[in-house]
PDB file of C-alpha atoms and ligand atoms in Angstrom:
ATOM      1  CA  MET A   1     -37.414-110.923  11.203  1.00  0.00           C
ATOM      2  CA  LYS A   2     -34.539-112.421  13.144  1.00  0.00           C
ATOM      3  CA  ILE A   3     -31.302-110.478  13.510  1.00  0.00           C
ATOM      4  CA  VAL A   4     -28.143-112.135  14.748  1.00  0.00           C
ATOM      5  CA  VAL A   5     -25.854-109.651  16.513  1.00  0.00           C
ATOM      6  CA  VAL A   6     -22.160-110.530  16.657  1.00  0.00           C
ATOM      7  CA  ASN A   7     -19.964-108.616  19.105  1.00  0.00           C
ATOM      8  CA  GLY A   8     -16.233-108.783  18.360  1.00  0.00           C
ATOM      9  CA  SER A   9     -15.229-106.741  21.421  1.00  0.00           C
ATOM     10  CA  PRO A  10     -13.969-108.439  24.587  1.00  0.00           C
ATOM     11  CA  ARG A  11     -15.634-105.730  26.685  1.00  0.00           C
ATOM     12  CA  ARG A  12     -19.294-106.544  27.161  1.00  0.00           C
ATOM     13  CA  THR A  13     -20.444-103.125  28.369  1.00  0.00           C
ATOM     14  CA  LYS A  14     -18.188-100.592  26.667  1.00  0.00           C
ATOM     15  CA  ASN A  15     -18.181 -98.702  23.361  1.00  0.00           C
ATOM     16  CA  THR A  16     -18.963-101.445  20.855  1.00  0.00           C
ATOM     17  CA  ALA A  17     -21.485-103.193  23.092  1.00  0.00           C
ATOM     18  CA  THR A  18     -23.223 -99.895  23.935  1.00  0.00           C
ATOM     19  CA  LEU A  19     -23.710 -99.030  20.264  1.00  0.00           C
ATOM     20  CA  LEU A  20     -24.820-102.562  19.438  1.00  0.00           C
ATOM     21  CA  GLU A  21     -27.422-102.368  22.233  1.00  0.00           C
ATOM     22  CA  LYS A  22     -28.730 -99.109  20.789  1.00  0.00           C
ATOM     23  CA  ALA A  23     -29.024-100.718  17.343  1.00  0.00           C
ATOM     24  CA  ILE A  24     -30.844-103.636  18.987  1.00  0.00           C
ATOM     25  CA  GLU A  25     -33.267-101.136  20.552  1.00  0.00           C
ATOM     26  CA  GLY A  26     -34.002 -99.700  17.092  1.00  0.00           C
ATOM     27  CA  ALA A  27     -34.431-103.152  15.561  1.00  0.00           C
ATOM     28  CA  ARG A  28     -36.725-104.307  18.364  1.00  0.00           C
ATOM     29  CA  GLU A  29     -38.864-101.224  17.984  1.00  0.00           C
ATOM     30  CA  LYS A  30     -39.503-102.402  14.445  1.00  0.00           C
ATOM     31  CA  GLY A  31     -40.429-105.863  15.693  1.00  0.00           C
ATOM     32  CA  ALA A  32     -37.173-107.758  15.150  1.00  0.00           C
ATOM     33  CA  GLU A  33     -36.196-110.749  17.252  1.00  0.00           C
ATOM     34  CA  ILE A  34     -32.559-110.616  18.423  1.00  0.00           C
ATOM     35  CA  GLU A  35     -29.946-113.260  19.093  1.00  0.00           C
ATOM     36  CA  ARG A  36     -26.626-112.086  20.527  1.00  0.00           C
ATOM     37  CA  ILE A  37     -23.237-113.733  20.040  1.00  0.00           C
ATOM     38  CA  ASN A  38     -20.173-112.591  22.031  1.00  0.00           C
ATOM     39  CA  LEU A  39     -17.254-113.975  20.075  1.00  0.00           C
ATOM     40  CA  TYR A  40     -14.802-113.724  22.983  1.00  0.00           C
ATOM     41  CA  GLU A  41     -16.850-116.315  24.903  1.00  0.00           C
ATOM     42  CA  HIS A  42     -16.147-118.965  22.285  1.00  0.00           C
ATOM     43  CA  ASP A  43     -13.174-121.069  21.340  1.00  0.00           C
ATOM     44  CA  PHE A  44     -12.353-121.196  17.645  1.00  0.00           C
ATOM     45  CA  ASN A  45      -9.766-120.312  15.030  1.00  0.00           C
ATOM     46  CA  GLY A  46      -9.941-118.931  11.508  1.00  0.00           C
ATOM     47  CA  CYS A  47     -10.195-120.795   8.186  1.00  0.00           C
ATOM     48  CA  LYS A  48      -7.837-123.798   8.015  1.00  0.00           C
ATOM     49  CA  SER A  49      -7.702-123.880   4.234  1.00  0.00           C
ATOM     50  CA  CYS A  50      -9.031-127.457   4.073  1.00  0.00           C
ATOM     51  CA  PHE A  51     -11.131-126.628   0.980  1.00  0.00           C
ATOM     52  CA  SER A  52     -13.915-129.010   2.061  1.00  0.00           C
ATOM     53  CA  CYS A  53     -16.334-126.172   1.357  1.00  0.00           C
ATOM     54  CA  LYS A  54     -14.993-125.838  -2.179  1.00  0.00           C
ATOM     55  CA  LEU A  55     -15.736-129.401  -3.341  1.00  0.00           C
ATOM     56  CA  ALA A  56     -17.632-129.640  -6.617  1.00  0.00           C
ATOM     57  CA  GLY A  57     -21.315-130.564  -6.477  1.00  0.00           C
ATOM     58  CA  LEU A  58     -22.145-129.222  -3.014  1.00  0.00           C
ATOM     59  CA  GLY A  59     -24.507-126.588  -4.392  1.00  0.00           C
ATOM     60  CA  ASN A  60     -25.487-123.395  -2.617  1.00  0.00           C
ATOM     61  CA  ASN A  61     -25.727-122.432   1.071  1.00  0.00           C
ATOM     62  CA  ARG A  62     -22.490-124.099   2.117  1.00  0.00           C
ATOM     63  CA  ILE A  63     -21.128-123.856   5.628  1.00  0.00           C
ATOM     64  CA  CYS A  64     -17.704-124.375   7.205  1.00  0.00           C
ATOM     65  CA  VAL A  65     -17.170-128.057   8.097  1.00  0.00           C
ATOM     66  CA  ILE A  66     -14.884-127.522  11.121  1.00  0.00           C
ATOM     67  CA  LYS A  67     -16.622-128.785  14.252  1.00  0.00           C
ATOM     68  CA  ASP A  68     -15.843-126.293  16.987  1.00  0.00           C
ATOM     69  CA  ASP A  69     -17.580-123.462  18.863  1.00  0.00           C
ATOM     70  CA  ALA A  70     -17.924-121.402  15.700  1.00  0.00           C
ATOM     71  CA  LYS A  71     -19.966-123.959  13.771  1.00  0.00           C
ATOM     72  CA  PRO A  72     -23.373-123.418  15.478  1.00  0.00           C
ATOM     73  CA  LEU A  73     -22.754-119.675  15.464  1.00  0.00           C
ATOM     74  CA  LEU A  74     -22.083-119.718  11.721  1.00  0.00           C
ATOM     75  CA  GLU A  75     -25.271-121.735  11.238  1.00  0.00           C
ATOM     76  CA  LYS A  76     -27.260-119.102  13.123  1.00  0.00           C
ATOM     77  CA  CYS A  77     -25.753-116.347  10.975  1.00  0.00           C
ATOM     78  CA  LEU A  78     -26.565-118.092   7.710  1.00  0.00           C
ATOM     79  CA  GLN A  79     -30.165-118.697   8.828  1.00  0.00           C
ATOM     80  CA  ALA A  80     -30.700-115.091   9.991  1.00  0.00           C
ATOM     81  CA  ASP A  81     -32.808-112.489   8.187  1.00  0.00           C
ATOM     82  CA  ALA A  82     -30.177-109.837   8.920  1.00  0.00           C
ATOM     83  CA  LEU A  83     -26.741-109.645  10.516  1.00  0.00           C
ATOM     84  CA  LEU A  84     -25.263-106.961  12.722  1.00  0.00           C
ATOM     85  CA  PHE A  85     -21.558-106.983  13.544  1.00  0.00           C
ATOM     86  CA  GLY A  86     -19.666-104.748  15.949  1.00  0.00           C
ATOM     87  CA  THR A  87     -15.942-104.497  16.543  1.00  0.00           C
ATOM     88  CA  PRO A  88     -13.334-102.185  17.971  1.00  0.00           C
ATOM     89  CA  ILE A  89     -10.309-101.394  15.809  1.00  0.00           C
ATOM     90  CA  TYR A  90      -7.196-103.127  17.150  1.00  0.00           C
ATOM     91  CA  TYR A  91      -3.927-102.174  15.485  1.00  0.00           C
ATOM     92  CA  ASP A  92      -5.554-100.843  12.338  1.00  0.00           C
ATOM     93  CA  ASN A  93      -7.923-103.744  11.839  1.00  0.00           C
ATOM     94  CA  ILE A  94     -11.001-105.500  13.149  1.00  0.00           C
ATOM     95  CA  THR A  95     -10.257-107.671  16.208  1.00  0.00           C
ATOM     96  CA  GLY A  96      -8.589-111.042  15.618  1.00  0.00           C
ATOM     97  CA  VAL A  97     -11.638-113.051  16.694  1.00  0.00           C
ATOM     98  CA  MET A  98     -13.919-111.093  14.377  1.00  0.00           C
ATOM     99  CA  ARG A  99     -11.492-111.661  11.520  1.00  0.00           C
ATOM    100  CA  SER A 100     -11.320-115.427  12.247  1.00  0.00           C
ATOM    101  CA  PHE A 101     -15.106-115.619  12.430  1.00  0.00           C
ATOM    102  CA  LEU A 102     -15.594-113.768   9.135  1.00  0.00           C
ATOM    103  CA  GLU A 103     -13.092-116.014   7.330  1.00  0.00           C
ATOM    104  CA  ARG A 104     -15.193-118.994   8.392  1.00  0.00           C
ATOM    105  CA  LEU A 105     -18.452-117.263   7.418  1.00  0.00           C
ATOM    106  CA  TRP A 106     -17.223-115.963   4.062  1.00  0.00           C
ATOM    107  CA  TYR A 107     -15.116-118.716   2.561  1.00  0.00           C
ATOM    108  CA  PRO A 108     -17.840-121.382   2.162  1.00  0.00           C
ATOM    109  CA  ILE A 109     -20.072-118.948   0.261  1.00  0.00           C
ATOM    110  CA  ASP A 110     -17.200-117.605  -1.844  1.00  0.00           C
ATOM    111  CA  SER A 111     -17.285-119.605  -5.083  1.00  0.00           C
ATOM    112  CA  ASN A 112     -13.969-118.244  -6.424  1.00  0.00           C
ATOM    113  CA  LYS A 113     -15.884-117.732  -9.665  1.00  0.00           C
ATOM    114  CA  PHE A 114     -16.914-114.605 -11.530  1.00  0.00           C
ATOM    115  CA  THR A 115     -19.515-113.806 -14.148  1.00  0.00           C
ATOM    116  CA  GLU A 116     -18.300-112.568 -17.542  1.00  0.00           C
ATOM    117  CA  ASP A 117     -18.650-108.969 -16.334  1.00  0.00           C
ATOM    118  CA  ARG A 118     -16.463-109.780 -13.284  1.00  0.00           C
ATOM    119  CA  LYS A 119     -19.301-109.943 -10.710  1.00  0.00           C
ATOM    120  CA  PRO A 120     -18.515-112.524  -7.989  1.00  0.00           C
ATOM    121  CA  ILE A 121     -20.694-115.640  -7.981  1.00  0.00           C
ATOM    122  CA  ARG A 122     -21.652-116.582  -4.427  1.00  0.00           C
ATOM    123  CA  TYR A 123     -22.854-119.870  -2.958  1.00  0.00           C
ATOM    124  CA  ILE A 124     -25.848-118.338  -1.236  1.00  0.00           C
ATOM    125  CA  ASP A 125     -29.261-117.874  -2.747  1.00  0.00           C
ATOM    126  CA  ARG A 126     -30.648-114.893  -0.860  1.00  0.00           C
ATOM    127  CA  THR A 127     -29.800-111.423   0.376  1.00  0.00           C
ATOM    128  CA  ILE A 128     -28.942-111.069   4.073  1.00  0.00           C
ATOM    129  CA  PRO A 129     -28.642-107.359   4.919  1.00  0.00           C
ATOM    130  CA  VAL A 130     -25.541-106.636   6.996  1.00  0.00           C
ATOM    131  CA  GLY A 131     -24.913-103.799   9.433  1.00  0.00           C
ATOM    132  CA  PHE A 132     -21.466-103.079  10.852  1.00  0.00           C
ATOM    133  CA  ILE A 133     -20.516-100.887  13.810  1.00  0.00           C
ATOM    134  CA  TYR A 134     -16.865 -99.906  14.268  1.00  0.00           C
ATOM    135  CA  THR A 135     -15.483 -98.125  17.317  1.00  0.00           C
ATOM    136  CA  MET A 136     -11.979 -96.672  17.464  1.00  0.00           C
ATOM    137  CA  ASN A 137      -9.718 -94.243  19.214  1.00  0.00           C
ATOM    138  CA  CYS A 138      -8.672 -92.264  16.185  1.00  0.00           C
ATOM    139  CA  PRO A 139     -10.398 -88.931  15.572  1.00  0.00           C
ATOM    140  CA  GLU A 140     -13.045 -88.763  12.848  1.00  0.00           C
ATOM    141  CA  ASP A 141     -10.880 -86.600  10.578  1.00  0.00           C
ATOM    142  CA  TRP A 142      -8.130 -89.268  10.502  1.00  0.00           C
ATOM    143  CA  ARG A 143     -10.531 -92.101   9.753  1.00  0.00           C
ATOM    144  CA  GLU A 144     -10.472 -92.062   5.953  1.00  0.00           C
ATOM    145  CA  ASN A 145      -6.699 -91.680   5.816  1.00  0.00           C
ATOM    146  CA  LEU A 146      -5.967 -94.434   8.322  1.00  0.00           C
ATOM    147  CA  TYR A 147      -8.735 -96.924   7.675  1.00  0.00           C
ATOM    148  CA  GLY A 148     -10.370 -95.991   4.353  1.00  0.00           C
ATOM    149  CA  TYR A 149      -9.077 -99.133   2.669  1.00  0.00           C
ATOM    150  CA  LEU A 150     -10.156-101.424   5.522  1.00  0.00           C
ATOM    151  CA  PHE A 151     -13.697-100.056   5.616  1.00  0.00           C
ATOM    152  CA  ARG A 152     -14.114-100.040   1.829  1.00  0.00           C
ATOM    153  CA  SER A 153     -12.816-103.579   1.533  1.00  0.00           C
ATOM    154  CA  MET A 154     -15.303-104.739   4.222  1.00  0.00           C
ATOM    155  CA  GLN A 155     -18.117-102.921   2.441  1.00  0.00           C
ATOM    156  CA  ASN A 156     -17.240-104.504  -0.921  1.00  0.00           C
ATOM    157  CA  ARG A 157     -16.898-108.007   0.479  1.00  0.00           C
ATOM    158  CA  MET A 158     -20.091-107.902   2.552  1.00  0.00           C
ATOM    159  CA  THR A 159     -22.035-106.438  -0.370  1.00  0.00           C
ATOM    160  CA  ASP A 160     -20.678-109.087  -2.744  1.00  0.00           C
ATOM    161  CA  PHE A 161     -21.548-111.951  -0.389  1.00  0.00           C
ATOM    162  CA  PHE A 162     -24.721-110.783   1.330  1.00  0.00           C
ATOM    163  CA  GLY A 163     -26.210-108.192  -1.036  1.00  0.00           C
ATOM    164  CA  HIS A 164     -26.596-105.205   1.300  1.00  0.00           C
ATOM    165  CA  TYR A 165     -24.293-103.406   3.757  1.00  0.00           C
ATOM    166  CA  GLU A 166     -24.400-100.287   5.900  1.00  0.00           C
ATOM    167  CA  ALA A 167     -21.976 -99.111   8.554  1.00  0.00           C
ATOM    168  CA  VAL A 168     -21.695 -96.794  11.541  1.00  0.00           C
ATOM    169  CA  TYR A 169     -18.300 -95.452  12.637  1.00  0.00           C
ATOM    170  CA  SER A 170     -17.698 -94.186  16.153  1.00  0.00           C
ATOM    171  CA  CYS A 171     -14.377 -92.378  16.503  1.00  0.00           C
ATOM    172  CA  ASP A 172     -12.368 -90.931  19.387  1.00  0.00           C
ATOM    173  CA  THR A 173     -14.095 -93.270  21.835  1.00  0.00           C
ATOM    174  CA  TYR A 174     -13.531 -93.416  25.583  1.00  0.00           C
ATOM    175  CA  GLN A 175     -10.987 -96.154  26.222  1.00  0.00           C
ATOM    176  CA  PHE A 176     -10.729 -95.822  30.024  1.00  0.00           C
ATOM    177  CA  ASP A 177     -13.502 -94.911  32.450  1.00  0.00           C
ATOM    178  CA  ASP A 178     -11.070 -92.799  34.439  1.00  0.00           C
ATOM    179  CA  TYR A 179      -8.210 -91.282  32.433  1.00  0.00           C
ATOM    180  CA  SER A 180      -6.448 -90.067  35.583  1.00  0.00           C
ATOM    181  CA  LYS A 181      -5.589 -93.686  36.486  1.00  0.00           C
ATOM    182  CA  TYR A 182      -3.533 -94.321  33.364  1.00  0.00           C
ATOM    183  CA  TYR A 183      -0.509 -92.661  31.902  1.00  0.00           C
ATOM    184  CA  SER A 184      -0.571 -91.755  28.230  1.00  0.00           C
ATOM    185  CA  ASN A 185       0.453 -88.632  26.390  1.00  0.00           C
ATOM    186  CA  MET A 186      -1.685 -89.732  23.430  1.00  0.00           C
ATOM    187  CA  PHE A 187      -4.922 -88.474  24.969  1.00  0.00           C
ATOM    188  CA  ASN A 188      -6.157 -85.276  26.444  1.00  0.00           C
ATOM    189  CA  ALA A 189      -8.763 -86.338  29.014  1.00  0.00           C
ATOM    190  CA  GLU A 190     -10.627 -83.021  28.903  1.00  0.00           C
ATOM    191  CA  LYS A 191     -10.906 -83.043  25.116  1.00  0.00           C
ATOM    192  CA  LYS A 192     -12.029 -86.665  25.210  1.00  0.00           C
ATOM    193  CA  ALA A 193     -14.800 -85.802  27.669  1.00  0.00           C
ATOM    194  CA  GLU A 194     -15.911 -82.840  25.548  1.00  0.00           C
ATOM    195  CA  HIS A 195     -15.958 -84.944  22.413  1.00  0.00           C
ATOM    196  CA  ARG A 196     -17.857 -87.731  24.114  1.00  0.00           C
ATOM    197  CA  GLU A 197     -20.541 -85.389  25.367  1.00  0.00           C
ATOM    198  CA  LYS A 198     -21.078 -83.932  21.896  1.00  0.00           C
ATOM    199  CA  GLN A 199     -20.577 -87.010  19.716  1.00  0.00           C
ATOM    200  CA  LEU A 200     -21.893 -89.987  21.677  1.00  0.00           C
ATOM    201  CA  PRO A 201     -25.589 -89.011  21.289  1.00  0.00           C
ATOM    202  CA  ILE A 202     -25.024 -88.717  17.506  1.00  0.00           C
ATOM    203  CA  ASP A 203     -23.279 -92.100  17.297  1.00  0.00           C
ATOM    204  CA  LEU A 204     -26.038 -93.695  19.372  1.00  0.00           C
ATOM    205  CA  GLU A 205     -28.694 -92.227  17.091  1.00  0.00           C
ATOM    206  CA  ASN A 206     -26.839 -93.557  14.025  1.00  0.00           C
ATOM    207  CA  ALA A 207     -26.674 -97.007  15.617  1.00  0.00           C
ATOM    208  CA  TYR A 208     -30.375 -96.856  16.476  1.00  0.00           C
ATOM    209  CA  GLN A 209     -31.215 -95.968  12.862  1.00  0.00           C
ATOM    210  CA  LEU A 210     -29.004 -98.792  11.617  1.00  0.00           C
ATOM    211  CA  GLY A 211     -30.971-101.247  13.770  1.00  0.00           C
ATOM    212  CA  LYS A 212     -34.247 -99.898  12.415  1.00  0.00           C
ATOM    213  CA  ASN A 213     -32.990-100.087   8.826  1.00  0.00           C
ATOM    214  CA  LEU A 214     -31.922-103.714   9.209  1.00  0.00           C
ATOM    215  CA  ALA A 215     -35.262-104.658  10.756  1.00  0.00           C
ATOM    216  CA  THR A 216     -37.221-103.032   7.952  1.00  0.00           C
ATOM    217  CA  PHE A 217     -34.958-103.985   5.050  1.00  0.00           C
ATOM    218  CA  GLY A 218     -36.996-104.803   1.950  1.00  0.00           C
ATOM    219  CA  LYS A 219     -40.301-103.771   3.564  1.00  0.00           C
TER     220      LYS A 219
HETATM  221  C1  FMN B 301      -5.094-103.838  21.687  1.00  0.00           C
HETATM  222  C2  FMN B 301      -5.754-102.557  21.254  1.00  0.00           C
HETATM  223  C3  FMN B 301      -5.387-101.982  20.036  1.00  0.00           C
HETATM  224  C4  FMN B 301      -6.013-100.820  19.587  1.00  0.00           C
HETATM  225  N1  FMN B 301      -5.653-100.305  18.366  1.00  0.00           N
HETATM  226  C5  FMN B 301      -6.304 -99.210  17.882  1.00  0.00           C
HETATM  227  C6  FMN B 301      -5.977 -98.693  16.594  1.00  0.00           C
HETATM  228  O1  FMN B 301      -5.118 -99.193  15.876  1.00  0.00           O
HETATM  229  N2  FMN B 301      -6.676 -97.615  16.159  1.00  0.00           N
HETATM  230  C7  FMN B 301      -7.654 -97.002  16.895  1.00  0.00           C
HETATM  231  O2  FMN B 301      -8.250 -96.038  16.428  1.00  0.00           O
HETATM  232  N3  FMN B 301      -7.978 -97.489  18.148  1.00  0.00           N
HETATM  233  C8  FMN B 301      -7.325 -98.564  18.637  1.00  0.00           C
HETATM  234  N4  FMN B 301      -7.665 -99.076  19.874  1.00  0.00           N
HETATM  235  C9  FMN B 301      -8.756 -98.424  20.652  1.00  0.00           C
HETATM  236  C10 FMN B 301     -10.103 -99.116  20.512  1.00  0.00           C
HETATM  237  O3  FMN B 301     -10.404 -99.408  19.165  1.00  0.00           O
HETATM  238  C11 FMN B 301     -11.229 -98.242  21.041  1.00  0.00           C
HETATM  239  O4  FMN B 301     -10.959 -97.826  22.363  1.00  0.00           O
HETATM  240  C12 FMN B 301     -12.552 -98.981  20.991  1.00  0.00           C
HETATM  241  O5  FMN B 301     -13.636 -98.083  21.058  1.00  0.00           O
HETATM  242  C13 FMN B 301     -12.677-100.024  22.115  1.00  0.00           C
HETATM  243  O6  FMN B 301     -13.911-100.693  21.991  1.00  0.00           O
HETATM  244  P1  FMN B 301     -14.605-101.407  23.278  1.00  0.00           P
HETATM  245  O7  FMN B 301     -14.948-100.287  24.220  1.00  0.00           O
HETATM  246  O8  FMN B 301     -15.800-102.083  22.722  1.00  0.00           O
HETATM  247  O9  FMN B 301     -13.604-102.323  23.839  1.00  0.00           O
HETATM  248  C14 FMN B 301      -7.029-100.211  20.366  1.00  0.00           C
HETATM  249  C15 FMN B 301      -7.380-100.800  21.610  1.00  0.00           C
HETATM  250  C16 FMN B 301      -6.758-101.941  22.047  1.00  0.00           C
HETATM  251  C17 FMN B 301      -7.139-102.562  23.376  1.00  0.00           C
END
């Protein structure tokens, strides 16, 4: 069981990376082999709308034709037994690099065709279970209101394309190591610390379980 882990955060040791590492620990405990990708280390853009991947007669398991840093990474993802993505929320969305990467991953397997009962037909002939970890500043009780659509749309798309999806949400994260060094009246440092102490172990446990679930999917 090989799991490709894609980090869409620029910070390699902070919230998103920490939760991804915990999920990796869970997956490894169940015997999974891990390959990590840090998207910010690579140079690529999103889909260029060239439609090369949409040509008739190419069959299943298509891949983006653009030859840049993303191409070998996309290949790894499409060969994996499971995929785990992690991203912070930036201005109400996944990070730009994660978005660009997913456009390139999704579009070649998106046939633009539906069955008679409106189920999407995909150009991929197997299920690849997907896990997704989101970290964000907003408090948990704002999450549905602010980002319900974003998270549901990701769930629907991933399920349509890859057949299985589960997510972990980590809210009200620590943005700065030392809040006294920065000015903002958006945060109360004491409340943040209290929340972190209570919630972080729960979020880490959820990430750990997600890793285990991915590694044992279908077993
Ligand atoms: C440019 C930028 C934009 C952000 N926008 C949002 C936002 O719209 N909503 C939110 O809840 N958090 C927002 N955040 C906070 C991050 O999502 C949050 O701190 C996250 O846990 C950071 O992940 P990291 O530690 O892996 O970098 C933003 C942070 C940055 C740097």
